[in-house]
PDB file of N, CA, C and O in Angstrom:
ATOM      1  N   UNK O   1      -0.278 -30.340  -5.127  1.00  0.00           N
ATOM      2  CA  UNK O   1       1.047 -29.590  -5.064  1.00  0.00           C
ATOM      3  C   UNK O   1       0.937 -28.242  -4.376  1.00  0.00           C
ATOM      4  O   UNK O   1      -0.185 -27.524  -4.555  1.00  0.00           O
ATOM      5  N   UNK O   2       1.931 -27.887  -3.709  1.00  0.00           N
ATOM      6  CA  UNK O   2       1.872 -26.530  -2.928  1.00  0.00           C
ATOM      7  C   UNK O   2       2.653 -25.533  -3.921  1.00  0.00           C
ATOM      8  O   UNK O   2       3.675 -25.832  -4.636  1.00  0.00           O
ATOM      9  N   UNK O   3       2.101 -24.382  -3.748  1.00  0.00           N
ATOM     10  CA  UNK O   3       2.677 -23.316  -4.726  1.00  0.00           C
ATOM     11  C   UNK O   3       3.162 -22.121  -3.855  1.00  0.00           C
ATOM     12  O   UNK O   3       2.642 -21.873  -3.012  1.00  0.00           O
ATOM     13  N   UNK O   4       4.155 -21.415  -4.369  1.00  0.00           N
ATOM     14  CA  UNK O   4       4.651 -20.313  -3.779  1.00  0.00           C
ATOM     15  C   UNK O   4       4.283 -18.993  -4.837  1.00  0.00           C
ATOM     16  O   UNK O   4       4.764 -19.213  -6.061  1.00  0.00           O
ATOM     17  N   UNK O   5       3.683 -17.949  -4.436  1.00  0.00           N
ATOM     18  CA  UNK O   5       3.355 -16.924  -5.109  1.00  0.00           C
ATOM     19  C   UNK O   5       4.363 -15.811  -4.945  1.00  0.00           C
ATOM     20  O   UNK O   5       4.706 -15.440  -3.914  1.00  0.00           O
ATOM     21  N   UNK O   6       4.882 -15.280  -6.101  1.00  0.00           N
ATOM     22  CA  UNK O   6       5.806 -14.221  -6.023  1.00  0.00           C
ATOM     23  C   UNK O   6       5.083 -12.894  -6.876  1.00  0.00           C
ATOM     24  O   UNK O   6       4.558 -13.261  -7.804  1.00  0.00           O
ATOM     25  N   UNK O   7       5.175 -11.769  -6.062  1.00  0.00           N
ATOM     26  CA  UNK O   7       4.481 -10.691  -6.850  1.00  0.00           C
ATOM     27  C   UNK O   7       5.463  -9.447  -6.903  1.00  0.00           C
ATOM     28  O   UNK O   7       6.107  -9.047  -5.884  1.00  0.00           O
ATOM     29  N   UNK O   8       5.369  -8.915  -8.166  1.00  0.00           N
ATOM     30  CA  UNK O   8       6.245  -7.593  -8.315  1.00  0.00           C
ATOM     31  C   UNK O   8       5.472  -6.492  -8.695  1.00  0.00           C
ATOM     32  O   UNK O   8       4.504  -6.696  -9.532  1.00  0.00           O
ATOM     33  N   UNK O   9       5.644  -5.491  -8.182  1.00  0.00           N
ATOM     34  CA  UNK O   9       4.931  -4.206  -8.446  1.00  0.00           C
ATOM     35  C   UNK O   9       5.831  -3.451  -9.271  1.00  0.00           C
ATOM     36  O   UNK O   9       7.009  -3.115  -8.853  1.00  0.00           O
ATOM     37  N   UNK O  10       5.452  -2.927 -10.540  1.00  0.00           N
ATOM     38  CA  UNK O  10       6.482  -2.346 -11.427  1.00  0.00           C
ATOM     39  C   UNK O  10       5.526  -1.396 -12.426  1.00  0.00           C
ATOM     40  O   UNK O  10       4.261  -1.637 -12.584  1.00  0.00           O
ATOM     41  N   UNK O  11       6.080  -0.462 -12.922  1.00  0.00           N
ATOM     42  CA  UNK O  11       5.396   0.508 -13.996  1.00  0.00           C
ATOM     43  C   UNK O  11       5.028  -0.245 -15.188  1.00  0.00           C
ATOM     44  O   UNK O  11       5.765  -1.315 -15.544  1.00  0.00           O
ATOM     45  N   UNK O  12       3.957  -0.036 -15.758  1.00  0.00           N
ATOM     46  CA  UNK O  12       3.433  -0.701 -16.861  1.00  0.00           C
ATOM     47  C   UNK O  12       4.332  -1.021 -18.108  1.00  0.00           C
ATOM     48  O   UNK O  12       4.249  -2.018 -18.637  1.00  0.00           O
ATOM     49  N   UNK O  13       5.155  -0.038 -18.287  1.00  0.00           N
ATOM     50  CA  UNK O  13       6.200  -0.183 -19.505  1.00  0.00           C
ATOM     51  C   UNK O  13       6.952  -1.387 -19.300  1.00  0.00           C
ATOM     52  O   UNK O  13       7.662  -1.812 -20.207  1.00  0.00           O
ATOM     53  N   UNK O  14       7.248  -1.990 -18.068  1.00  0.00           N
ATOM     54  CA  UNK O  14       8.276  -3.031 -17.821  1.00  0.00           C
ATOM     55  C   UNK O  14       7.535  -4.220 -17.602  1.00  0.00           C
ATOM     56  O   UNK O  14       8.308  -5.284 -17.171  1.00  0.00           O
ATOM     57  N   UNK O  15       6.209  -4.300 -17.603  1.00  0.00           N
ATOM     58  CA  UNK O  15       5.527  -5.529 -17.233  1.00  0.00           C
ATOM     59  C   UNK O  15       5.837  -6.573 -18.241  1.00  0.00           C
ATOM     60  O   UNK O  15       6.169  -7.827 -17.559  1.00  0.00           O
ATOM     61  N   UNK O  16       6.160  -6.535 -19.315  1.00  0.00           N
ATOM     62  CA  UNK O  16       6.552  -7.653 -20.222  1.00  0.00           C
ATOM     63  C   UNK O  16       7.937  -8.313 -19.966  1.00  0.00           C
ATOM     64  O   UNK O  16       8.221  -9.427 -20.153  1.00  0.00           O
ATOM     65  N   UNK O  17       8.730  -7.333 -19.392  1.00  0.00           N
ATOM     66  CA  UNK O  17      10.084  -7.911 -19.026  1.00  0.00           C
ATOM     67  C   UNK O  17      10.113  -8.800 -17.807  1.00  0.00           C
ATOM     68  O   UNK O  17      10.638  -9.921 -17.809  1.00  0.00           O
ATOM     69  N   UNK O  18       9.233  -8.356 -16.845  1.00  0.00           N
ATOM     70  CA  UNK O  18       9.011  -9.151 -15.700  1.00  0.00           C
ATOM     71  C   UNK O  18       8.383 -10.750 -15.906  1.00  0.00           C
ATOM     72  O   UNK O  18       8.778 -11.651 -15.668  1.00  0.00           O
ATOM     73  N   UNK O  19       7.152 -10.473 -16.850  1.00  0.00           N
ATOM     74  CA  UNK O  19       6.471 -11.666 -17.233  1.00  0.00           C
ATOM     75  C   UNK O  19       7.344 -12.637 -17.990  1.00  0.00           C
ATOM     76  O   UNK O  19       7.256 -13.878 -17.938  1.00  0.00           O
ATOM     77  N   UNK O  20       8.279 -12.078 -18.795  1.00  0.00           N
ATOM     78  CA  UNK O  20       9.143 -12.873 -19.679  1.00  0.00           C
ATOM     79  C   UNK O  20      10.179 -13.634 -18.630  1.00  0.00           C
ATOM     80  O   UNK O  20      10.377 -14.888 -18.978  1.00  0.00           O
ATOM     81  N   UNK O  21      10.667 -13.049 -17.896  1.00  0.00           N
ATOM     82  CA  UNK O  21      11.660 -13.663 -16.916  1.00  0.00           C
ATOM     83  C   UNK O  21      11.063 -14.643 -16.070  1.00  0.00           C
ATOM     84  O   UNK O  21      11.554 -15.716 -15.697  1.00  0.00           O
ATOM     85  N   UNK O  22       9.808 -14.257 -15.610  1.00  0.00           N
ATOM     86  CA  UNK O  22       8.957 -15.425 -14.826  1.00  0.00           C
ATOM     87  C   UNK O  22       8.720 -16.738 -15.596  1.00  0.00           C
ATOM     88  O   UNK O  22       9.006 -17.806 -15.162  1.00  0.00           O
ATOM     89  N   UNK O  23       8.518 -16.504 -17.104  1.00  0.00           N
ATOM     90  CA  UNK O  23       8.258 -17.659 -17.873  1.00  0.00           C
ATOM     91  C   UNK O  23       9.617 -18.435 -18.220  1.00  0.00           C
ATOM     92  O   UNK O  23       9.699 -19.672 -17.972  1.00  0.00           O
ATOM     93  N   UNK O  24      10.648 -17.623 -18.056  1.00  0.00           N
ATOM     94  CA  UNK O  24      11.998 -18.346 -18.340  1.00  0.00           C
ATOM     95  C   UNK O  24      12.370 -19.004 -17.162  1.00  0.00           C
ATOM     96  O   UNK O  24      13.211 -19.941 -17.063  1.00  0.00           O
ATOM     97  N   UNK O  25      11.945 -18.641 -15.777  1.00  0.00           N
ATOM     98  CA  UNK O  25      12.129 -19.355 -14.820  1.00  0.00           C
ATOM     99  C   UNK O  25      11.208 -20.492 -14.398  1.00  0.00           C
ATOM    100  O   UNK O  25      11.088 -21.114 -13.502  1.00  0.00           O
ATOM    101  N   UNK O  26      10.511 -20.913 -15.715  1.00  0.00           N
ATOM    102  CA  UNK O  26       9.570 -22.022 -15.625  1.00  0.00           C
ATOM    103  C   UNK O  26       8.298 -21.793 -14.689  1.00  0.00           C
ATOM    104  O   UNK O  26       7.975 -22.745 -13.701  1.00  0.00           O
ATOM    105  N   UNK O  27       7.665 -20.746 -14.391  1.00  0.00           N
ATOM    106  CA  UNK O  27       6.698 -20.404 -13.664  1.00  0.00           C
ATOM    107  C   UNK O  27       5.466 -21.254 -13.841  1.00  0.00           C
ATOM    108  O   UNK O  27       5.235 -21.653 -15.070  1.00  0.00           O
ATOM    109  N   UNK O  28       4.593 -21.612 -13.015  1.00  0.00           N
ATOM    110  CA  UNK O  28       3.314 -22.246 -13.284  1.00  0.00           C
ATOM    111  C   UNK O  28       2.127 -21.484 -13.801  1.00  0.00           C
ATOM    112  O   UNK O  28       1.131 -21.994 -13.942  1.00  0.00           O
ATOM    113  N   UNK O  29       2.639 -20.097 -13.999  1.00  0.00           N
ATOM    114  CA  UNK O  29       1.461 -19.208 -14.471  1.00  0.00           C
ATOM    115  C   UNK O  29       1.886 -17.847 -14.142  1.00  0.00           C
ATOM    116  O   UNK O  29       2.500 -17.603 -13.131  1.00  0.00           O
ATOM    117  N   UNK O  30       1.499 -16.946 -14.969  1.00  0.00           N
ATOM    118  CA  UNK O  30       1.713 -15.420 -14.680  1.00  0.00           C
ATOM    119  C   UNK O  30       0.291 -14.603 -14.649  1.00  0.00           C
ATOM    120  O   UNK O  30      -0.447 -15.006 -15.552  1.00  0.00           O
ATOM    121  N   UNK O  31       0.074 -13.851 -13.777  1.00  0.00           N
ATOM    122  CA  UNK O  31      -1.135 -13.048 -13.577  1.00  0.00           C
ATOM    123  C   UNK O  31      -0.621 -11.457 -13.505  1.00  0.00           C
ATOM    124  O   UNK O  31       0.217 -11.133 -12.805  1.00  0.00           O
ATOM    125  N   UNK O  32      -1.266 -10.717 -14.470  1.00  0.00           N
ATOM    126  CA  UNK O  32      -0.999  -9.294 -14.419  1.00  0.00           C
ATOM    127  C   UNK O  32      -2.362  -8.553 -14.026  1.00  0.00           C
ATOM    128  O   UNK O  32      -3.342  -8.905 -14.623  1.00  0.00           O
ATOM    129  N   UNK O  33      -2.216  -7.799 -12.988  1.00  0.00           N
ATOM    130  CA  UNK O  33      -3.296  -7.070 -12.578  1.00  0.00           C
ATOM    131  C   UNK O  33      -3.004  -5.576 -12.312  1.00  0.00           C
ATOM    132  O   UNK O  33      -1.874  -5.159 -12.056  1.00  0.00           O
ATOM    133  N   UNK O  34      -4.122  -4.805 -12.555  1.00  0.00           N
ATOM    134  CA  UNK O  34      -3.963  -3.337 -12.134  1.00  0.00           C
ATOM    135  C   UNK O  34      -3.785  -3.198 -10.615  1.00  0.00           C
ATOM    136  O   UNK O  34      -4.358  -4.045  -9.879  1.00  0.00           O
ATOM    137  N   UNK O  35      -3.062  -2.228 -10.196  1.00  0.00           N
ATOM    138  CA  UNK O  35      -2.792  -2.011  -8.861  1.00  0.00           C
ATOM    139  C   UNK O  35      -2.964  -0.416  -8.589  1.00  0.00           C
ATOM    140  O   UNK O  35      -2.502   0.346  -9.264  1.00  0.00           O
ATOM    141  N   UNK O  36      -3.690  -0.235  -7.459  1.00  0.00           N
ATOM    142  CA  UNK O  36      -3.923   1.169  -7.098  1.00  0.00           C
ATOM    143  C   UNK O  36      -2.848   1.620  -6.450  1.00  0.00           C
ATOM    144  O   UNK O  36      -1.947   0.999  -5.816  1.00  0.00           O
ATOM    145  N   UNK O  37      -2.316   2.866  -6.888  1.00  0.00           N
ATOM    146  CA  UNK O  37      -1.085   3.715  -6.314  1.00  0.00           C
ATOM    147  C   UNK O  37      -0.204   3.827  -7.377  1.00  0.00           C
ATOM    148  O   UNK O  37      -0.332   3.524  -8.622  1.00  0.00           O
ATOM    149  N   UNK O  38       0.985   4.386  -6.951  1.00  0.00           N
ATOM    150  CA  UNK O  38       2.044   4.744  -7.890  1.00  0.00           C
ATOM    151  C   UNK O  38       3.372   4.393  -7.182  1.00  0.00           C
ATOM    152  O   UNK O  38       3.387   4.233  -5.869  1.00  0.00           O
ATOM    153  N   UNK O  39       4.391   4.228  -7.992  1.00  0.00           N
ATOM    154  CA  UNK O  39       5.579   3.931  -7.437  1.00  0.00           C
ATOM    155  C   UNK O  39       6.309   5.235  -7.028  1.00  0.00           C
ATOM    156  O   UNK O  39       5.878   6.397  -7.220  1.00  0.00           O
ATOM    157  N   UNK O  40       7.688   5.077  -6.738  1.00  0.00           N
ATOM    158  CA  UNK O  40       8.652   6.418  -6.352  1.00  0.00           C
ATOM    159  C   UNK O  40       8.632   7.382  -7.274  1.00  0.00           C
ATOM    160  O   UNK O  40       8.790   8.535  -6.994  1.00  0.00           O
ATOM    161  N   UNK O  41       8.564   7.122  -8.613  1.00  0.00           N
ATOM    162  CA  UNK O  41       8.550   8.034  -9.660  1.00  0.00           C
ATOM    163  C   UNK O  41       7.408   8.543 -10.153  1.00  0.00           C
ATOM    164  O   UNK O  41       7.242   9.297 -11.188  1.00  0.00           O
ATOM    165  N   UNK O  42       6.116   8.195  -9.349  1.00  0.00           N
ATOM    166  CA  UNK O  42       4.772   8.826  -9.692  1.00  0.00           C
ATOM    167  C   UNK O  42       4.088   8.064 -10.750  1.00  0.00           C
ATOM    168  O   UNK O  42       3.184   8.625 -11.260  1.00  0.00           O
ATOM    169  N   UNK O  43       4.678   6.854 -11.356  1.00  0.00           N
ATOM    170  CA  UNK O  43       4.050   6.139 -12.345  1.00  0.00           C
ATOM    171  C   UNK O  43       2.992   5.262 -11.690  1.00  0.00           C
ATOM    172  O   UNK O  43       3.301   4.554 -10.590  1.00  0.00           O
ATOM    173  N   UNK O  44       1.928   4.906 -12.545  1.00  0.00           N
ATOM    174  CA  UNK O  44       1.061   3.986 -12.028  1.00  0.00           C
ATOM    175  C   UNK O  44       1.569   2.474 -12.205  1.00  0.00           C
ATOM    176  O   UNK O  44       2.537   2.228 -13.112  1.00  0.00           O
ATOM    177  N   UNK O  45       1.379   1.712 -11.122  1.00  0.00           N
ATOM    178  CA  UNK O  45       1.911   0.318 -10.978  1.00  0.00           C
ATOM    179  C   UNK O  45       1.091  -0.692 -11.469  1.00  0.00           C
ATOM    180  O   UNK O  45      -0.066  -0.585 -11.303  1.00  0.00           O
ATOM    181  N   UNK O  46       1.501  -1.729 -11.981  1.00  0.00           N
ATOM    182  CA  UNK O  46       1.004  -3.075 -12.172  1.00  0.00           C
ATOM    183  C   UNK O  46       1.469  -4.164 -11.420  1.00  0.00           C
ATOM    184  O   UNK O  46       2.782  -4.130 -11.062  1.00  0.00           O
ATOM    185  N   UNK O  47       0.768  -5.053 -11.010  1.00  0.00           N
ATOM    186  CA  UNK O  47       1.029  -6.255 -10.190  1.00  0.00           C
ATOM    187  C   UNK O  47       1.456  -7.391 -11.193  1.00  0.00           C
ATOM    188  O   UNK O  47       0.541  -7.873 -11.961  1.00  0.00           O
ATOM    189  N   UNK O  48       2.407  -7.964 -11.158  1.00  0.00           N
ATOM    190  CA  UNK O  48       2.932  -9.240 -11.959  1.00  0.00           C
ATOM    191  C   UNK O  48       3.053 -10.411 -10.851  1.00  0.00           C
ATOM    192  O   UNK O  48       4.002 -10.354 -10.052  1.00  0.00           O
ATOM    193  N   UNK O  49       2.303 -11.338 -10.960  1.00  0.00           N
ATOM    194  CA  UNK O  49       2.410 -12.536 -10.037  1.00  0.00           C
ATOM    195  C   UNK O  49       2.750 -13.679 -10.949  1.00  0.00           C
ATOM    196  O   UNK O  49       2.235 -13.961 -11.965  1.00  0.00           O
ATOM    197  N   UNK O  50       3.584 -14.525 -10.210  1.00  0.00           N
ATOM    198  CA  UNK O  50       4.014 -15.903 -10.667  1.00  0.00           C
ATOM    199  C   UNK O  50       4.015 -16.877  -9.825  1.00  0.00           C
ATOM    200  O   UNK O  50       4.160 -16.696  -8.626  1.00  0.00           O
ATOM    201  N   UNK O  51       3.706 -18.177 -10.270  1.00  0.00           N
ATOM    202  CA  UNK O  51       3.471 -19.215  -9.336  1.00  0.00           C
ATOM    203  C   UNK O  51       4.685 -20.300  -9.599  1.00  0.00           C
ATOM    204  O   UNK O  51       4.739 -20.744 -10.733  1.00  0.00           O
ATOM    205  N   UNK O  52       5.253 -20.740  -8.571  1.00  0.00           N
ATOM    206  CA  UNK O  52       6.302 -21.767  -8.395  1.00  0.00           C
ATOM    207  C   UNK O  52       6.000 -22.813  -7.532  1.00  0.00           C
ATOM    208  O   UNK O  52       5.394 -22.644  -6.467  1.00  0.00           O
ATOM    209  N   UNK O  53       6.506 -24.028  -7.881  1.00  0.00           N
ATOM    210  CA  UNK O  53       6.322 -25.107  -6.787  1.00  0.00           C
ATOM    211  C   UNK O  53       7.069 -24.793  -5.622  1.00  0.00           C
ATOM    212  O   UNK O  53       8.039 -24.117  -5.543  1.00  0.00           O
ATOM    213  N   UNK O  54       6.444 -25.010  -4.528  1.00  0.00           N
ATOM    214  CA  UNK O  54       7.006 -24.634  -3.126  1.00  0.00           C
ATOM    215  C   UNK O  54       8.382 -24.994  -2.809  1.00  0.00           C
ATOM    216  O   UNK O  54       9.065 -24.590  -2.145  1.00  0.00           O
ATOM    217  N   UNK O  55       8.718 -26.214  -3.668  1.00  0.00           N
ATOM    218  CA  UNK O  55       9.805 -26.940  -3.347  1.00  0.00           C
ATOM    219  C   UNK O  55      11.105 -26.349  -4.134  1.00  0.00           C
ATOM    220  O   UNK O  55      12.200 -26.507  -3.871  1.00  0.00           O
ATOM    221  N   UNK O  56      10.779 -25.318  -4.879  1.00  0.00           N
ATOM    222  CA  UNK O  56      11.709 -24.457  -5.687  1.00  0.00           C
ATOM    223  C   UNK O  56      11.660 -23.058  -5.152  1.00  0.00           C
ATOM    224  O   UNK O  56      10.910 -22.238  -5.573  1.00  0.00           O
ATOM    225  N   UNK O  57      12.815 -22.579  -4.549  1.00  0.00           N
ATOM    226  CA  UNK O  57      13.102 -21.278  -4.028  1.00  0.00           C
ATOM    227  C   UNK O  57      13.613 -20.411  -5.154  1.00  0.00           C
ATOM    228  O   UNK O  57      14.657 -20.619  -5.756  1.00  0.00           O
ATOM    229  N   UNK O  58      12.814 -19.549  -5.816  1.00  0.00           N
ATOM    230  CA  UNK O  58      13.270 -18.689  -6.884  1.00  0.00           C
ATOM    231  C   UNK O  58      13.512 -17.275  -6.456  1.00  0.00           C
ATOM    232  O   UNK O  58      13.819 -16.359  -7.359  1.00  0.00           O
ATOM    233  N   UNK O  59      13.641 -17.109  -5.190  1.00  0.00           N
ATOM    234  CA  UNK O  59      13.810 -15.625  -4.697  1.00  0.00           C
ATOM    235  C   UNK O  59      14.996 -15.115  -5.238  1.00  0.00           C
ATOM    236  O   UNK O  59      15.058 -13.859  -5.691  1.00  0.00           O
ATOM    237  N   UNK O  60      16.306 -15.838  -5.207  1.00  0.00           N
ATOM    238  CA  UNK O  60      17.395 -15.196  -5.769  1.00  0.00           C
ATOM    239  C   UNK O  60      17.494 -14.846  -7.097  1.00  0.00           C
ATOM    240  O   UNK O  60      17.902 -13.813  -7.597  1.00  0.00           O
ATOM    241  N   UNK O  61      17.006 -15.892  -7.943  1.00  0.00           N
ATOM    242  CA  UNK O  61      16.893 -15.629  -9.366  1.00  0.00           C
ATOM    243  C   UNK O  61      16.108 -14.482  -9.686  1.00  0.00           C
ATOM    244  O   UNK O  61      16.359 -13.723 -10.642  1.00  0.00           O
ATOM    245  N   UNK O  62      14.844 -14.357  -9.153  1.00  0.00           N
ATOM    246  CA  UNK O  62      13.958 -13.208  -9.388  1.00  0.00           C
ATOM    247  C   UNK O  62      14.566 -11.924  -8.836  1.00  0.00           C
ATOM    248  O   UNK O  62      14.619 -10.966  -9.723  1.00  0.00           O
ATOM    249  N   UNK O  63      15.285 -11.747  -7.753  1.00  0.00           N
ATOM    250  CA  UNK O  63      15.921 -10.609  -7.490  1.00  0.00           C
ATOM    251  C   UNK O  63      17.018 -10.269  -8.298  1.00  0.00           C
ATOM    252  O   UNK O  63      17.233  -9.053  -8.678  1.00  0.00           O
ATOM    253  N   UNK O  64      17.762 -11.132  -8.922  1.00  0.00           N
ATOM    254  CA  UNK O  64      18.982 -10.817  -9.807  1.00  0.00           C
ATOM    255  C   UNK O  64      18.189 -10.324 -11.092  1.00  0.00           C
ATOM    256  O   UNK O  64      18.850  -9.409 -11.776  1.00  0.00           O
ATOM    257  N   UNK O  65      17.207 -10.810 -11.701  1.00  0.00           N
ATOM    258  CA  UNK O  65      16.465 -10.466 -12.675  1.00  0.00           C
ATOM    259  C   UNK O  65      15.950  -8.807 -12.621  1.00  0.00           C
ATOM    260  O   UNK O  65      15.904  -8.056 -13.401  1.00  0.00           O
ATOM    261  N   UNK O  66      15.388  -8.709 -11.292  1.00  0.00           N
ATOM    262  CA  UNK O  66      14.939  -7.212 -10.942  1.00  0.00           C
ATOM    263  C   UNK O  66      16.032  -6.328 -10.911  1.00  0.00           C
ATOM    264  O   UNK O  66      15.868  -5.218 -11.373  1.00  0.00           O
ATOM    265  N   UNK O  67      17.078  -6.699 -10.499  1.00  0.00           N
ATOM    266  CA  UNK O  67      18.345  -5.755 -10.475  1.00  0.00           C
ATOM    267  C   UNK O  67      18.784  -5.555 -11.764  1.00  0.00           C
ATOM    268  O   UNK O  67      18.924  -4.290 -12.020  1.00  0.00           O
ATOM    269  N   UNK O  68      18.750  -6.422 -12.739  1.00  0.00           N
ATOM    270  CA  UNK O  68      18.990  -6.128 -13.997  1.00  0.00           C
ATOM    271  C   UNK O  68      17.895  -5.153 -14.779  1.00  0.00           C
ATOM    272  O   UNK O  68      18.447  -4.210 -15.448  1.00  0.00           O
ATOM    273  N   UNK O  69      16.837  -5.275 -14.385  1.00  0.00           N
ATOM    274  CA  UNK O  69      15.847  -4.214 -15.054  1.00  0.00           C
ATOM    275  C   UNK O  69      16.057  -2.919 -14.243  1.00  0.00           C
ATOM    276  O   UNK O  69      15.890  -1.825 -15.050  1.00  0.00           O
ATOM    277  N   UNK O  70      16.289  -2.904 -12.934  1.00  0.00           N
ATOM    278  CA  UNK O  70      16.571  -1.659 -12.556  1.00  0.00           C
ATOM    279  C   UNK O  70      17.817  -0.928 -13.102  1.00  0.00           C
ATOM    280  O   UNK O  70      17.854   0.150 -13.432  1.00  0.00           O
ATOM    281  N   UNK O  71      19.079  -1.715 -13.204  1.00  0.00           N
ATOM    282  CA  UNK O  71      20.107  -1.323 -13.684  1.00  0.00           C
ATOM    283  C   UNK O  71      19.978  -0.891 -15.252  1.00  0.00           C
ATOM    284  O   UNK O  71      20.510   0.168 -15.706  1.00  0.00           O
ATOM    285  N   UNK O  72      19.420  -1.617 -15.992  1.00  0.00           N
ATOM    286  CA  UNK O  72      19.252  -1.427 -17.605  1.00  0.00           C
ATOM    287  C   UNK O  72      18.163  -0.391 -17.891  1.00  0.00           C
ATOM    288  O   UNK O  72      18.384   0.388 -18.918  1.00  0.00           O
ATOM    289  N   UNK O  73      17.135  -0.232 -17.082  1.00  0.00           N
ATOM    290  CA  UNK O  73      16.046   0.535 -17.529  1.00  0.00           C
ATOM    291  C   UNK O  73      15.622   1.550 -16.540  1.00  0.00           C
ATOM    292  O   UNK O  73      14.775   2.431 -16.729  1.00  0.00           O
ATOM    293  N   UNK O  74      16.357   1.594 -15.287  1.00  0.00           N
ATOM    294  CA  UNK O  74      15.979   2.664 -14.265  1.00  0.00           C
ATOM    295  C   UNK O  74      14.572   2.413 -13.711  1.00  0.00           C
ATOM    296  O   UNK O  74      13.979   3.161 -13.149  1.00  0.00           O
ATOM    297  N   UNK O  75      14.071   1.076 -13.752  1.00  0.00           N
ATOM    298  CA  UNK O  75      12.674   0.800 -13.229  1.00  0.00           C
ATOM    299  C   UNK O  75      12.602   0.676 -11.655  1.00  0.00           C
ATOM    300  O   UNK O  75      13.427   0.071 -11.128  1.00  0.00           O
ATOM    301  N   UNK O  76      11.482   1.247 -11.027  1.00  0.00           N
ATOM    302  CA  UNK O  76      11.477   1.049  -9.651  1.00  0.00           C
ATOM    303  C   UNK O  76      10.302  -0.099  -9.628  1.00  0.00           C
ATOM    304  O   UNK O  76       9.285  -0.107 -10.031  1.00  0.00           O
ATOM    305  N   UNK O  77      10.900  -1.258  -9.000  1.00  0.00           N
ATOM    306  CA  UNK O  77      10.114  -2.230  -8.820  1.00  0.00           C
ATOM    307  C   UNK O  77      10.410  -2.939  -7.530  1.00  0.00           C
ATOM    308  O   UNK O  77      11.455  -2.809  -6.748  1.00  0.00           O
ATOM    309  N   UNK O  78       9.274  -3.611  -6.978  1.00  0.00           N
ATOM    310  CA  UNK O  78       9.447  -4.133  -5.530  1.00  0.00           C
ATOM    311  C   UNK O  78       8.926  -5.692  -5.600  1.00  0.00           C
ATOM    312  O   UNK O  78       8.011  -6.056  -6.384  1.00  0.00           O
ATOM    313  N   UNK O  79       9.635  -6.509  -5.048  1.00  0.00           N
ATOM    314  CA  UNK O  79       9.274  -8.056  -5.080  1.00  0.00           C
ATOM    315  C   UNK O  79       8.716  -8.264  -3.609  1.00  0.00           C
ATOM    316  O   UNK O  79       9.137  -7.929  -2.728  1.00  0.00           O
ATOM    317  N   UNK O  80       7.607  -9.036  -3.663  1.00  0.00           N
ATOM    318  CA  UNK O  80       6.766  -9.494  -2.610  1.00  0.00           C
ATOM    319  C   UNK O  80       6.684 -11.098  -2.712  1.00  0.00           C
ATOM    320  O   UNK O  80       5.640 -11.345  -3.413  1.00  0.00           O
ATOM    321  N   UNK O  81       7.262 -11.840  -1.866  1.00  0.00           N
ATOM    322  CA  UNK O  81       6.966 -13.340  -1.965  1.00  0.00           C
ATOM    323  C   UNK O  81       5.749 -13.458  -1.118  1.00  0.00           C
ATOM    324  O   UNK O  81       5.508 -13.137   0.103  1.00  0.00           O
ATOM    325  N   UNK O  82       4.820 -14.022  -1.575  1.00  0.00           N
ATOM    326  CA  UNK O  82       3.447 -13.974  -0.755  1.00  0.00           C
ATOM    327  C   UNK O  82       3.289 -15.300  -0.229  1.00  0.00           C
ATOM    328  O   UNK O  82       2.778 -15.446   0.888  1.00  0.00           O
ATOM    329  N   UNK O  83       3.702 -16.607  -0.712  1.00  0.00           N
ATOM    330  CA  UNK O  83       3.569 -17.723   0.086  1.00  0.00           C
ATOM    331  C   UNK O  83       2.666 -18.805  -0.569  1.00  0.00           C
ATOM    332  O   UNK O  83       1.938 -18.514  -1.579  1.00  0.00           O
TER     333      UNK O  83
END
């Protein structure tokens, strides 16, 4: 089976929110890793990666969830579809 990896960089206090919505979207797994560097607010970032079958494009659903996190929590986050 082919997989698509999506990676979100986000401050540590919001990692659980991202991991939860990846699970709600039925990801095939979530990986949380420390990331060197900081976001625009000067906070240390973590990388949250999730895996989905390549036949399922989750980009829009992920973008909508990240917009909600930005709106509701003021979080600086970035999405990187890896492939």
